[in-house]
PDB file of C-alpha atoms in Angstrom:
ATOM      1  CA  MET A   1     -48.847   6.587  16.242  1.00 86.00           C
ATOM      2  CA  VAL A   2     -46.508   5.572  18.996  1.00 95.00           C
ATOM      3  CA  THR A   3     -45.618   2.315  19.888  1.00 98.00           C
ATOM      4  CA  ARG A   4     -44.690   1.505  23.302  1.00 98.00           C
ATOM      5  CA  VAL A   5     -42.194  -1.444  23.814  1.00 98.00           C
ATOM      6  CA  HIS A   6     -40.514  -3.598  26.455  1.00 98.00           C
ATOM      7  CA  LEU A   7     -37.185  -4.604  25.177  1.00 98.00           C
ATOM      8  CA  ASP A   8     -35.831  -7.887  26.432  1.00 98.00           C
ATOM      9  CA  VAL A   9     -31.909  -7.982  25.786  1.00 98.00           C
ATOM     10  CA  ASP A  10     -28.324  -9.093  26.041  1.00 97.00           C
ATOM     11  CA  PRO A  11     -26.209  -6.224  24.679  1.00 96.00           C
ATOM     12  CA  GLY A  12     -24.331  -7.371  22.593  1.00 89.00           C
ATOM     13  CA  SER A  13     -23.557  -4.747  19.937  1.00 91.00           C
ATOM     14  CA  ASP A  14     -26.593  -5.521  17.749  1.00 92.00           C
ATOM     15  CA  ASP A  15     -29.011  -5.168  20.867  1.00 96.00           C
ATOM     16  CA  ALA A  16     -26.879  -1.829  21.509  1.00 96.00           C
ATOM     17  CA  VAL A  17     -27.835  -0.626  17.898  1.00 96.00           C
ATOM     18  CA  MET A  18     -31.677  -1.598  18.352  1.00 98.00           C
ATOM     19  CA  ILE A  19     -31.867   0.379  21.698  1.00 98.00           C
ATOM     20  CA  ALA A  20     -30.426   3.323  20.236  1.00 96.00           C
ATOM     21  CA  MET A  21     -32.598   3.169  17.162  1.00 97.00           C
ATOM     22  CA  ALA A  22     -35.670   2.654  19.676  1.00 98.00           C
ATOM     23  CA  LEU A  23     -34.526   5.607  21.758  1.00 97.00           C
ATOM     24  CA  GLY A  24     -33.997   7.730  18.764  1.00 96.00           C
ATOM     25  CA  HIS A  25     -36.983   7.297  16.828  1.00 97.00           C
ATOM     26  CA  PRO A  26     -40.211   9.396  17.611  1.00 97.00           C
ATOM     27  CA  SER A  27     -42.439   6.391  16.793  1.00 97.00           C
ATOM     28  CA  ILE A  28     -41.191   4.212  19.626  1.00 98.00           C
ATOM     29  CA  GLU A  29     -41.540   4.789  23.515  1.00 98.00           C
ATOM     30  CA  VAL A  30     -39.256   2.576  25.393  1.00 98.00           C
ATOM     31  CA  ALA A  31     -41.343   1.655  28.383  1.00 98.00           C
ATOM     32  CA  SER A  32     -38.979  -0.618  30.143  1.00 98.00           C
ATOM     33  CA  MET A  33     -35.959  -3.340  29.361  1.00 98.00           C
ATOM     34  CA  SER A  34     -34.927  -6.496  30.951  1.00 98.00           C
ATOM     35  CA  THR A  35     -31.601  -8.327  30.358  1.00 98.00           C
ATOM     36  CA  VAL A  36     -30.535 -11.783  30.093  1.00 98.00           C
ATOM     37  CA  GLY A  37     -27.413 -13.445  29.795  1.00 97.00           C
ATOM     38  CA  GLY A  38     -26.378 -14.724  26.333  1.00 95.00           C
ATOM     39  CA  ASN A  39     -23.981 -12.549  24.234  1.00 94.00           C
ATOM     40  CA  SER A  40     -22.144 -12.052  27.776  1.00 96.00           C
ATOM     41  CA  THR A  41     -23.109 -12.657  31.265  1.00 97.00           C
ATOM     42  CA  VAL A  42     -26.064 -11.068  32.673  1.00 98.00           C
ATOM     43  CA  ASP A  43     -24.101  -8.890  34.966  1.00 97.00           C
ATOM     44  CA  ASN A  44     -22.457  -7.477  31.661  1.00 96.00           C
ATOM     45  CA  THR A  45     -25.430  -7.252  29.630  1.00 97.00           C
ATOM     46  CA  THR A  46     -27.137  -5.607  32.485  1.00 98.00           C
ATOM     47  CA  ARG A  47     -24.174  -3.069  33.179  1.00 97.00           C
ATOM     48  CA  ASN A  48     -24.322  -2.645  29.220  1.00 97.00           C
ATOM     49  CA  ALA A  49     -28.212  -1.834  28.971  1.00 98.00           C
ATOM     50  CA  LEU A  50     -27.675   0.797  31.919  1.00 98.00           C
ATOM     51  CA  ALA A  51     -25.041   2.348  30.399  1.00 97.00           C
ATOM     52  CA  ILE A  52     -26.459   2.711  27.179  1.00 96.00           C
ATOM     53  CA  LEU A  53     -29.532   4.346  28.608  1.00 97.00           C
ATOM     54  CA  GLU A  54     -27.329   6.704  30.524  1.00 96.00           C
ATOM     55  CA  ARG A  55     -25.264   7.662  27.539  1.00 94.00           C
ATOM     56  CA  PHE A  56     -28.468   8.693  25.714  1.00 94.00           C
ATOM     57  CA  ASP A  57     -29.796  10.336  28.813  1.00 95.00           C
ATOM     58  CA  ARG A  58     -32.722   7.874  29.295  1.00 96.00           C
ATOM     59  CA  THR A  59     -31.860   6.882  32.808  1.00 97.00           C
ATOM     60  CA  ASP A  60     -35.841   7.200  33.555  1.00 98.00           C
ATOM     61  CA  VAL A  61     -36.395   3.776  31.802  1.00 98.00           C
ATOM     62  CA  PRO A  62     -36.563   0.919  34.236  1.00 98.00           C
ATOM     63  CA  VAL A  63     -34.154  -2.205  33.583  1.00 98.00           C
ATOM     64  CA  ALA A  64     -34.630  -5.396  35.271  1.00 98.00           C
ATOM     65  CA  ARG A  65     -31.937  -8.041  35.874  1.00 98.00           C
ATOM     66  CA  GLY A  66     -33.274 -11.291  34.297  1.00 98.00           C
ATOM     67  CA  ALA A  67     -31.850 -14.672  33.811  1.00 98.00           C
ATOM     68  CA  SER A  68     -28.283 -15.548  34.562  1.00 98.00           C
ATOM     69  CA  GLU A  69     -28.451 -19.291  33.016  1.00 98.00           C
ATOM     70  CA  PRO A  70     -30.760 -21.051  30.443  1.00 98.00           C
ATOM     71  CA  MET A  71     -33.524 -23.339  31.736  1.00 96.00           C
ATOM     72  CA  GLU A  72     -31.130 -26.129  31.115  1.00 94.00           C
ATOM     73  CA  GLY A  73     -27.329 -26.083  31.109  1.00 93.00           C
ATOM     74  CA  THR A  74     -25.291 -22.705  30.667  1.00 94.00           C
ATOM     75  CA  PHE A  75     -25.154 -19.775  28.148  1.00 95.00           C
ATOM     76  CA  ASP A  76     -22.454 -19.919  25.633  1.00 93.00           C
ATOM     77  CA  THR A  77     -21.583 -16.404  25.745  1.00 91.00           C
ATOM     78  CA  ALA A  78     -19.810 -14.170  22.609  1.00 84.00           C
ATOM     79  CA  GLU A  79     -17.455 -11.754  23.607  1.00 83.00           C
ATOM     80  CA  TRP A  80     -15.121 -12.763  20.772  1.00 75.00           C
ATOM     81  CA  ILE A  81     -17.845 -11.191  18.515  1.00 79.00           C
ATOM     82  CA  HIS A  82     -19.149  -8.625  20.527  1.00 74.00           C
ATOM     83  CA  GLY A  83     -16.172  -7.376  22.425  1.00 76.00           C
ATOM     84  CA  GLU A  84     -14.870  -7.412  25.797  1.00 83.00           C
ATOM     85  CA  ASN A  85     -17.444  -7.301  28.428  1.00 86.00           C
ATOM     86  CA  GLY A  86     -19.985  -7.889  25.630  1.00 85.00           C
ATOM     87  CA  ILE A  87     -19.852  -4.676  23.991  1.00 91.00           C
ATOM     88  CA  ARG A  88     -17.228  -2.779  21.473  1.00 86.00           C
ATOM     89  CA  GLY A  89     -16.429   0.639  21.996  1.00 83.00           C
ATOM     90  CA  ASP A  90     -16.276   3.094  25.057  1.00 81.00           C
ATOM     91  CA  LEU A  91     -19.105   2.985  27.463  1.00 88.00           C
ATOM     92  CA  SER A  92     -18.798   4.445  31.156  1.00 90.00           C
ATOM     93  CA  GLU A  93     -19.856   2.558  34.013  1.00 94.00           C
ATOM     94  CA  PRO A  94     -23.324   3.415  34.595  1.00 96.00           C
ATOM     95  CA  SER A  95     -24.418   5.278  37.906  1.00 97.00           C
ATOM     96  CA  THR A  96     -28.031   3.696  38.070  1.00 97.00           C
ATOM     97  CA  GLU A  97     -28.905   0.337  39.327  1.00 98.00           C
ATOM     98  CA  PRO A  98     -31.433  -2.214  37.830  1.00 98.00           C
ATOM     99  CA  VAL A  99     -34.827  -2.441  39.660  1.00 98.00           C
ATOM    100  CA  GLU A 100     -35.625  -4.995  42.282  1.00 96.00           C
ATOM    101  CA  ALA A 101     -37.979  -7.282  40.045  1.00 97.00           C
ATOM    102  CA  HIS A 102     -36.768  -9.919  37.825  1.00 98.00           C
ATOM    103  CA  GLY A 103     -36.938  -9.513  34.340  1.00 98.00           C
ATOM    104  CA  ALA A 104     -39.596 -11.946  33.815  1.00 98.00           C
ATOM    105  CA  GLU A 105     -41.598 -10.091  36.550  1.00 98.00           C
ATOM    106  CA  LEU A 106     -41.337  -7.099  34.885  1.00 98.00           C
ATOM    107  CA  ILE A 107     -42.364  -8.130  31.641  1.00 98.00           C
ATOM    108  CA  VAL A 108     -45.541  -9.290  33.225  1.00 98.00           C
ATOM    109  CA  ARG A 109     -46.140  -6.253  35.333  1.00 98.00           C
ATOM    110  CA  GLN A 110     -45.683  -4.249  32.315  1.00 98.00           C
ATOM    111  CA  ALA A 111     -48.332  -6.312  30.369  1.00 98.00           C
ATOM    112  CA  ARG A 112     -50.850  -6.274  32.962  1.00 98.00           C
ATOM    113  CA  GLU A 113     -50.258  -2.531  33.460  1.00 98.00           C
ATOM    114  CA  HIS A 114     -50.382  -1.322  29.830  1.00 98.00           C
ATOM    115  CA  GLY A 115     -52.281  -4.377  28.124  1.00 97.00           C
ATOM    116  CA  ASP A 116     -52.491  -4.195  24.617  1.00 97.00           C
ATOM    117  CA  ASP A 117     -50.665  -0.676  24.411  1.00 98.00           C
ATOM    118  CA  ILE A 118     -47.357  -2.350  24.759  1.00 98.00           C
ATOM    119  CA  THR A 119     -45.267  -4.815  22.676  1.00 98.00           C
ATOM    120  CA  ILE A 120     -42.800  -7.105  23.789  1.00 98.00           C
ATOM    121  CA  VAL A 121     -39.586  -7.246  21.900  1.00 98.00           C
ATOM    122  CA  ALA A 122     -37.133 -10.257  22.966  1.00 98.00           C
ATOM    123  CA  VAL A 123     -33.851 -10.439  21.028  1.00 98.00           C
ATOM    124  CA  GLY A 124     -31.705 -12.404  23.181  1.00 98.00           C
ATOM    125  CA  PRO A 125     -32.039 -16.053  24.579  1.00 98.00           C
ATOM    126  CA  MET A 126     -35.846 -16.686  25.330  1.00 98.00           C
ATOM    127  CA  THR A 127     -35.429 -17.262  28.900  1.00 98.00           C
ATOM    128  CA  ASN A 128     -36.861 -14.441  30.636  1.00 98.00           C
ATOM    129  CA  LEU A 129     -39.906 -14.444  28.209  1.00 98.00           C
ATOM    130  CA  ALA A 130     -40.391 -18.122  28.724  1.00 98.00           C
ATOM    131  CA  MET A 131     -40.401 -17.580  32.355  1.00 98.00           C
ATOM    132  CA  ALA A 132     -42.900 -14.711  32.128  1.00 98.00           C
ATOM    133  CA  LEU A 133     -45.189 -16.999  30.165  1.00 98.00           C
ATOM    134  CA  GLN A 134     -44.980 -19.305  33.063  1.00 98.00           C
ATOM    135  CA  LEU A 135     -46.020 -16.492  35.439  1.00 98.00           C
ATOM    136  CA  GLU A 136     -48.805 -15.104  33.286  1.00 98.00           C
ATOM    137  CA  PRO A 137     -50.071 -17.761  30.525  1.00 98.00           C
ATOM    138  CA  SER A 138     -52.499 -15.111  29.089  1.00 98.00           C
ATOM    139  CA  LEU A 139     -49.533 -12.813  28.261  1.00 98.00           C
ATOM    140  CA  PRO A 140     -49.997 -13.262  24.390  1.00 98.00           C
ATOM    141  CA  ASP A 141     -53.631 -12.094  24.715  1.00 98.00           C
ATOM    142  CA  MET A 142     -52.761  -9.344  26.775  1.00 98.00           C
ATOM    143  CA  VAL A 143     -50.263  -7.193  24.821  1.00 98.00           C
ATOM    144  CA  ASP A 144     -50.167  -5.848  21.201  1.00 98.00           C
ATOM    145  CA  GLY A 145     -47.873  -8.349  20.207  1.00 98.00           C
ATOM    146  CA  ILE A 146     -44.791 -10.429  21.043  1.00 98.00           C
ATOM    147  CA  TYR A 147     -41.590 -10.010  18.491  1.00 98.00           C
ATOM    148  CA  LEU A 148     -38.481 -12.232  18.441  1.00 98.00           C
ATOM    149  CA  MET A 149     -35.232 -12.091  17.055  1.00 98.00           C
ATOM    150  CA  GLY A 150     -33.954 -15.653  16.715  1.00 98.00           C
ATOM    151  CA  GLY A 151     -34.100 -18.865  14.949  1.00 98.00           C
ATOM    152  CA  ALA A 152     -33.700 -19.968  11.439  1.00 98.00           C
ATOM    153  CA  ALA A 153     -36.868 -21.444   9.962  1.00 97.00           C
ATOM    154  CA  THR A 154     -35.795 -22.359   6.300  1.00 95.00           C
ATOM    155  CA  VAL A 155     -32.024 -21.560   6.329  1.00 96.00           C
ATOM    156  CA  ALA A 156     -28.910 -22.543   8.032  1.00 94.00           C
ATOM    157  CA  GLY A 157     -27.994 -21.636  11.680  1.00 94.00           C
ATOM    158  CA  ASN A 158     -25.033 -19.090  12.540  1.00 92.00           C
ATOM    159  CA  LYS A 159     -24.288 -20.923  15.857  1.00 93.00           C
ATOM    160  CA  THR A 160     -24.254 -24.490  14.209  1.00 95.00           C
ATOM    161  CA  PRO A 161     -25.260 -25.371  10.682  1.00 95.00           C
ATOM    162  CA  MET A 162     -28.852 -25.902  11.981  1.00 95.00           C
ATOM    163  CA  ALA A 163     -29.454 -23.169  14.781  1.00 97.00           C
ATOM    164  CA  GLU A 164     -29.146 -19.417  15.379  1.00 97.00           C
ATOM    165  CA  ALA A 165     -27.232 -18.463  18.353  1.00 96.00           C
ATOM    166  CA  ASN A 166     -30.009 -17.210  20.647  1.00 97.00           C
ATOM    167  CA  PHE A 167     -32.345 -20.267  20.273  1.00 98.00           C
ATOM    168  CA  HIS A 168     -29.478 -22.421  20.616  1.00 97.00           C
ATOM    169  CA  ASN A 169     -28.516 -20.915  23.911  1.00 97.00           C
ATOM    170  CA  ASP A 170     -31.739 -21.910  25.237  1.00 98.00           C
ATOM    171  CA  PRO A 171     -33.535 -24.125  23.041  1.00 98.00           C
ATOM    172  CA  VAL A 172     -36.144 -25.340  25.941  1.00 98.00           C
ATOM    173  CA  ALA A 173     -37.288 -21.428  26.322  1.00 98.00           C
ATOM    174  CA  ALA A 174     -37.493 -20.829  22.690  1.00 98.00           C
ATOM    175  CA  SER A 175     -39.412 -24.008  22.210  1.00 98.00           C
ATOM    176  CA  ARG A 176     -42.121 -22.552  24.957  1.00 98.00           C
ATOM    177  CA  VAL A 177     -42.253 -19.375  23.307  1.00 98.00           C
ATOM    178  CA  ILE A 178     -42.898 -20.752  20.127  1.00 98.00           C
ATOM    179  CA  GLN A 179     -45.536 -23.015  21.356  1.00 96.00           C
ATOM    180  CA  SER A 180     -47.345 -20.641  23.613  1.00 97.00           C
ATOM    181  CA  GLY A 181     -46.397 -17.351  22.700  1.00 96.00           C
ATOM    182  CA  ARG A 182     -47.891 -16.788  18.954  1.00 97.00           C
ATOM    183  CA  PRO A 183     -44.925 -14.677  18.090  1.00 98.00           C
ATOM    184  CA  PHE A 184     -43.646 -12.725  15.281  1.00 98.00           C
ATOM    185  CA  MET A 185     -40.196 -14.653  14.695  1.00 98.00           C
ATOM    186  CA  ALA A 186     -37.627 -12.453  12.904  1.00 98.00           C
ATOM    187  CA  GLY A 187     -34.913 -15.030  12.053  1.00 98.00           C
ATOM    188  CA  LEU A 188     -31.880 -15.561   9.894  1.00 97.00           C
ATOM    189  CA  ASP A 189     -34.054 -16.075   7.055  1.00 97.00           C
ATOM    190  CA  ALA A 190     -35.035 -12.368   7.006  1.00 98.00           C
ATOM    191  CA  THR A 191     -32.241 -10.692   9.252  1.00 96.00           C
ATOM    192  CA  HIS A 192     -29.228 -11.484   7.144  1.00 93.00           C
ATOM    193  CA  ASP A 193     -30.401  -8.939   4.795  1.00 94.00           C
ATOM    194  CA  ALA A 194     -30.757  -6.093   7.522  1.00 95.00           C
ATOM    195  CA  THR A 195     -27.289  -4.858   6.951  1.00 93.00           C
ATOM    196  CA  VAL A 196     -25.513  -1.379   6.838  1.00 93.00           C
ATOM    197  CA  SER A 197     -22.958  -0.599   4.595  1.00 90.00           C
ATOM    198  CA  GLY A 198     -19.064  -0.557   5.311  1.00 84.00           C
ATOM    199  CA  GLU A 199     -19.196   3.192   3.963  1.00 87.00           C
ATOM    200  CA  MET A 200     -21.842   4.090   6.732  1.00 86.00           C
ATOM    201  CA  ILE A 201     -19.688   2.485   9.593  1.00 85.00           C
ATOM    202  CA  ASP A 202     -16.544   4.534   8.443  1.00 84.00           C
ATOM    203  CA  GLU A 203     -18.667   7.729   8.212  1.00 85.00           C
ATOM    204  CA  TYR A 204     -19.999   7.289  11.473  1.00 83.00           C
ATOM    205  CA  SER A 205     -16.989   6.356  13.236  1.00 79.00           C
ATOM    206  CA  GLY A 206     -15.525   9.484  12.062  1.00 80.00           C
ATOM    207  CA  LEU A 207     -18.215  11.620  13.483  1.00 83.00           C
ATOM    208  CA  ASP A 208     -19.213  13.183  16.704  1.00 83.00           C
ATOM    209  CA  GLU A 209     -21.868  11.827  19.167  1.00 78.00           C
ATOM    210  CA  PRO A 210     -24.181   9.973  18.745  1.00 79.00           C
ATOM    211  CA  TYR A 211     -22.429   8.442  15.476  1.00 83.00           C
ATOM    212  CA  ASP A 212     -19.173   7.740  16.992  1.00 85.00           C
ATOM    213  CA  ILE A 213     -20.531   5.516  19.987  1.00 87.00           C
ATOM    214  CA  VAL A 214     -22.925   3.571  17.264  1.00 90.00           C
ATOM    215  CA  GLY A 215     -19.831   3.047  14.820  1.00 87.00           C
ATOM    216  CA  PRO A 216     -18.072   0.336  16.610  1.00 86.00           C
ATOM    217  CA  TRP A 217     -21.145  -1.795  17.439  1.00 90.00           C
ATOM    218  CA  LEU A 218     -21.763  -1.944  13.865  1.00 87.00           C
ATOM    219  CA  ASP A 219     -18.168  -3.112  12.905  1.00 80.00           C
ATOM    220  CA  TYR A 220     -18.237  -6.977  13.376  1.00 70.00           C
ATOM    221  CA  PRO A 221     -15.301  -9.244  12.691  1.00 66.00           C
ATOM    222  CA  ASP A 222     -14.965 -10.421   9.094  1.00 64.00           C
ATOM    223  CA  GLU A 223     -15.633 -13.845  10.053  1.00 61.00           C
ATOM    224  CA  ILE A 224     -19.384 -12.758  11.081  1.00 60.00           C
ATOM    225  CA  LYS A 225     -19.878 -10.638   8.025  1.00 56.00           C
ATOM    226  CA  ARG A 226     -19.397 -13.614   5.959  1.00 61.00           C
ATOM    227  CA  LEU A 227     -22.027 -15.597   7.357  1.00 60.00           C
ATOM    228  CA  GLY A 228     -24.498 -13.269   5.520  1.00 56.00           C
ATOM    229  CA  GLY A 229     -23.005 -14.034   2.474  1.00 58.00           C
ATOM    230  CA  GLY A 230     -21.257 -10.329   1.988  1.00 62.00           C
ATOM    231  CA  MET A 231     -19.204  -8.119   4.071  1.00 70.00           C
ATOM    232  CA  ASP A 232     -21.921  -5.533   4.789  1.00 86.00           C
ATOM    233  CA  PRO A 233     -22.702  -6.500   8.356  1.00 88.00           C
ATOM    234  CA  ALA A 234     -26.240  -7.673   9.276  1.00 91.00           C
ATOM    235  CA  ILE A 235     -27.441  -6.015  12.428  1.00 94.00           C
ATOM    236  CA  HIS A 236     -29.849  -8.747  13.275  1.00 95.00           C
ATOM    237  CA  ASP A 237     -31.674  -7.508  16.486  1.00 97.00           C
ATOM    238  CA  ALA A 238     -32.317  -4.109  14.918  1.00 97.00           C
ATOM    239  CA  ALA A 239     -34.559  -5.623  12.329  1.00 98.00           C
ATOM    240  CA  VAL A 240     -37.332  -6.096  14.882  1.00 98.00           C
ATOM    241  CA  VAL A 241     -37.552  -2.248  16.035  1.00 98.00           C
ATOM    242  CA  ALA A 242     -37.127  -1.357  12.317  1.00 98.00           C
ATOM    243  CA  HIS A 243     -40.135  -3.319  11.457  1.00 98.00           C
ATOM    244  CA  LEU A 244     -42.061  -1.691  14.336  1.00 98.00           C
ATOM    245  CA  ILE A 245     -41.175   1.808  12.596  1.00 98.00           C
ATOM    246  CA  ASP A 246     -41.915   0.935   9.132  1.00 98.00           C
ATOM    247  CA  PRO A 247     -44.072  -2.232   8.714  1.00 98.00           C
ATOM    248  CA  GLU A 248     -42.516  -2.941   5.056  1.00 98.00           C
ATOM    249  CA  VAL A 249     -39.197  -3.466   6.293  1.00 98.00           C
ATOM    250  CA  LEU A 250     -40.024  -7.285   7.103  1.00 98.00           C
ATOM    251  CA  THR A 251     -42.338  -9.616   5.329  1.00 98.00           C
ATOM    252  CA  PHE A 252     -43.905 -12.407   7.464  1.00 98.00           C
ATOM    253  CA  GLU A 253     -45.814 -15.684   6.501  1.00 98.00           C
ATOM    254  CA  SER A 254     -47.638 -17.866   8.886  1.00 98.00           C
ATOM    255  CA  TYR A 255     -46.237 -21.403   9.715  1.00 98.00           C
ATOM    256  CA  TYR A 256     -46.180 -24.068  12.073  1.00 98.00           C
ATOM    257  CA  LEU A 257     -42.671 -24.267  14.007  1.00 98.00           C
ATOM    258  CA  ASP A 258     -41.169 -25.906  16.997  1.00 96.00           C
ATOM    259  CA  VAL A 259     -37.799 -26.031  18.261  1.00 98.00           C
ATOM    260  CA  GLU A 260     -35.546 -28.955  18.751  1.00 97.00           C
ATOM    261  CA  THR A 261     -34.474 -29.202  22.486  1.00 97.00           C
ATOM    262  CA  THR A 262     -32.144 -32.132  22.687  1.00 90.00           C
ATOM    263  CA  SER A 263     -28.298 -31.567  23.224  1.00 85.00           C
ATOM    264  CA  GLY A 264     -27.384 -33.481  19.837  1.00 88.00           C
ATOM    265  CA  LEU A 265     -26.584 -32.043  16.569  1.00 92.00           C
ATOM    266  CA  CYS A 266     -30.075 -30.358  15.919  1.00 95.00           C
ATOM    267  CA  ARG A 267     -29.895 -28.468  19.325  1.00 96.00           C
ATOM    268  CA  GLY A 268     -31.783 -25.216  19.098  1.00 97.00           C
ATOM    269  CA  ALA A 269     -32.833 -25.972  15.431  1.00 98.00           C
ATOM    270  CA  VAL A 270     -36.266 -24.701  14.073  1.00 98.00           C
ATOM    271  CA  VAL A 271     -38.696 -27.306  12.750  1.00 97.00           C
ATOM    272  CA  CYS A 272     -40.732 -25.268  10.150  1.00 98.00           C
ATOM    273  CA  ASP A 273     -43.716 -27.211   8.490  1.00 97.00           C
ATOM    274  CA  GLU A 274     -42.645 -24.970   5.255  1.00 95.00           C
ATOM    275  CA  ARG A 275     -44.703 -27.313   2.836  1.00 93.00           C
ATOM    276  CA  ARG A 276     -47.777 -27.724   5.116  1.00 93.00           C
ATOM    277  CA  VAL A 277     -47.110 -31.593   5.536  1.00 95.00           C
ATOM    278  CA  THR A 278     -48.842 -31.776   9.002  1.00 94.00           C
ATOM    279  CA  ASP A 279     -52.501 -30.943  10.295  1.00 91.00           C
ATOM    280  CA  ASN A 280     -51.064 -28.601  12.777  1.00 96.00           C
ATOM    281  CA  ASP A 281     -52.499 -24.772  12.449  1.00 96.00           C
ATOM    282  CA  PRO A 282     -49.551 -21.940  12.188  1.00 97.00           C
ATOM    283  CA  ASN A 283     -48.347 -20.943  15.410  1.00 98.00           C
ATOM    284  CA  ALA A 284     -46.069 -18.107  14.455  1.00 98.00           C
ATOM    285  CA  GLU A 285     -45.506 -15.324  11.951  1.00 98.00           C
ATOM    286  CA  VAL A 286     -42.192 -16.036  10.515  1.00 98.00           C
ATOM    287  CA  ALA A 287     -40.154 -13.002   8.689  1.00 98.00           C
ATOM    288  CA  VAL A 288     -39.054 -14.496   5.309  1.00 98.00           C
ATOM    289  CA  ALA A 289     -37.468 -11.483   3.871  1.00 98.00           C
ATOM    290  CA  ALA A 290     -36.155  -8.142   4.709  1.00 98.00           C
ATOM    291  CA  ASP A 291     -36.085  -4.852   2.561  1.00 98.00           C
ATOM    292  CA  THR A 292     -32.341  -3.803   3.003  1.00 97.00           C
ATOM    293  CA  GLY A 293     -33.049  -0.297   1.728  1.00 97.00           C
ATOM    294  CA  ARG A 294     -36.026   0.212   3.795  1.00 98.00           C
ATOM    295  CA  PHE A 295     -33.928  -1.033   6.960  1.00 98.00           C
ATOM    296  CA  ARG A 296     -31.034   1.587   6.112  1.00 97.00           C
ATOM    297  CA  SER A 297     -33.547   4.259   5.699  1.00 97.00           C
ATOM    298  CA  VAL A 298     -35.028   3.594   9.167  1.00 98.00           C
ATOM    299  CA  PHE A 299     -31.777   2.842  10.833  1.00 96.00           C
ATOM    300  CA  GLU A 300     -30.297   6.638   9.767  1.00 95.00           C
ATOM    301  CA  GLU A 301     -33.528   8.002  10.559  1.00 96.00           C
ATOM    302  CA  ALA A 302     -33.604   6.703  14.181  1.00 96.00           C
ATOM    303  CA  ILE A 303     -30.025   7.239  14.786  1.00 93.00           C
ATOM    304  CA  ASP A 304     -30.293  10.942  13.620  1.00 92.00           C
ATOM    305  CA  GLY A 305     -32.949  11.290  15.989  1.00 93.00           C
ATOM    306  CA  LEU A 306     -30.893  10.746  18.816  1.00 88.00           C
ATOM    307  CA  LEU A 307     -29.640  14.247  18.171  1.00 79.00           C
ATOM    308  CA  GLU A 308     -32.855  15.658  18.693  1.00 72.00           C
ATOM    309  CA  GLY A 309     -33.715  13.642  21.640  1.00 59.00           C
TER     310      GLY A 309
END
C-alpha cells in the first residue's frame, strides 16, 4: 500500500532527511511540497526544497513557496544549527522554479483533488497549514490525516524551557491547527528518540551518493545533540515519515491540547490535559514514544531505496 503525501517543510537538515526518506521508500509517494520560513528564510527553504528534489531526480514534484512570516511577528531562523542558507552540505543551485500557487493554496488544491487519498505532513512552523484551514475549513474531513512535527506536550521544549521551535515560531498558527485540524502531533515527547548513531553518520559521510549527501544533514552541533539527553542526533521531522512507513515507530495517545499564543515566557507552549482534569474531548493524537530501533531500520531502508530510484 502506497501513502500519497503532501510535505509542508522548511529545509532545514532534518526536513531534508525526511524528504530523502519519503523519496526513497516505495511505500511513500510525494505528490507535492510547500515551503515556509523557519529554519531559514522562505527564499532559502524554497531553494533548498527544489535543490533536494533535483539532486534526487524528482523535479516532477511541484513545490509552492509559502509564508515568509508567521501570523504575528517574524520567524526566528536557525542557520547556526542547520548551516548557511539553512542546510549543511553541498547542494547546487536548482534549475527549477516553484509553481505560481501559494503553499496554502497548493495544500487545499491537493486535498480537493485527492481527498482521503492524500496525507498532509507539516514539519515546519504551521503557518501554511493554518492558512489552508482558513481557506478550506473542511480540510481535516477531506484528507486521510494531518501529521505534524512540533510541540512538546509533556516534556521540556528545545527553543525555550516550555516550547518546541516550530510551535514557538508561529504559536497562533499552531493553536489554530491544533484546535481545528484534529492532527497527529509528533512532538519532542517522542521525536527525541528518533535518532541515528554517530557510527552511521561517519559511515554515510565516507560513502558515495546518496549517502554522502545525507551524511552532513545528520551531523548536528553537539549542543543540539545534548538536548535529547545523548550524543546520537534526533532527526525530529523524519520520525513522521518513518511512522507512515512503519506504524509501529510512534505510539499515540488521545489528549485535549491548546497552544499558548502570548509573547511571554510560555509562548508556543503546548497545554496538554494529560490528567483529564477538564471536560474537553481530545482534539489531537499525541506521540508519546518512539521506537528507536524501528526508526533506524526504516531510515536505512528508505535511504538505501534512493539507490534504486
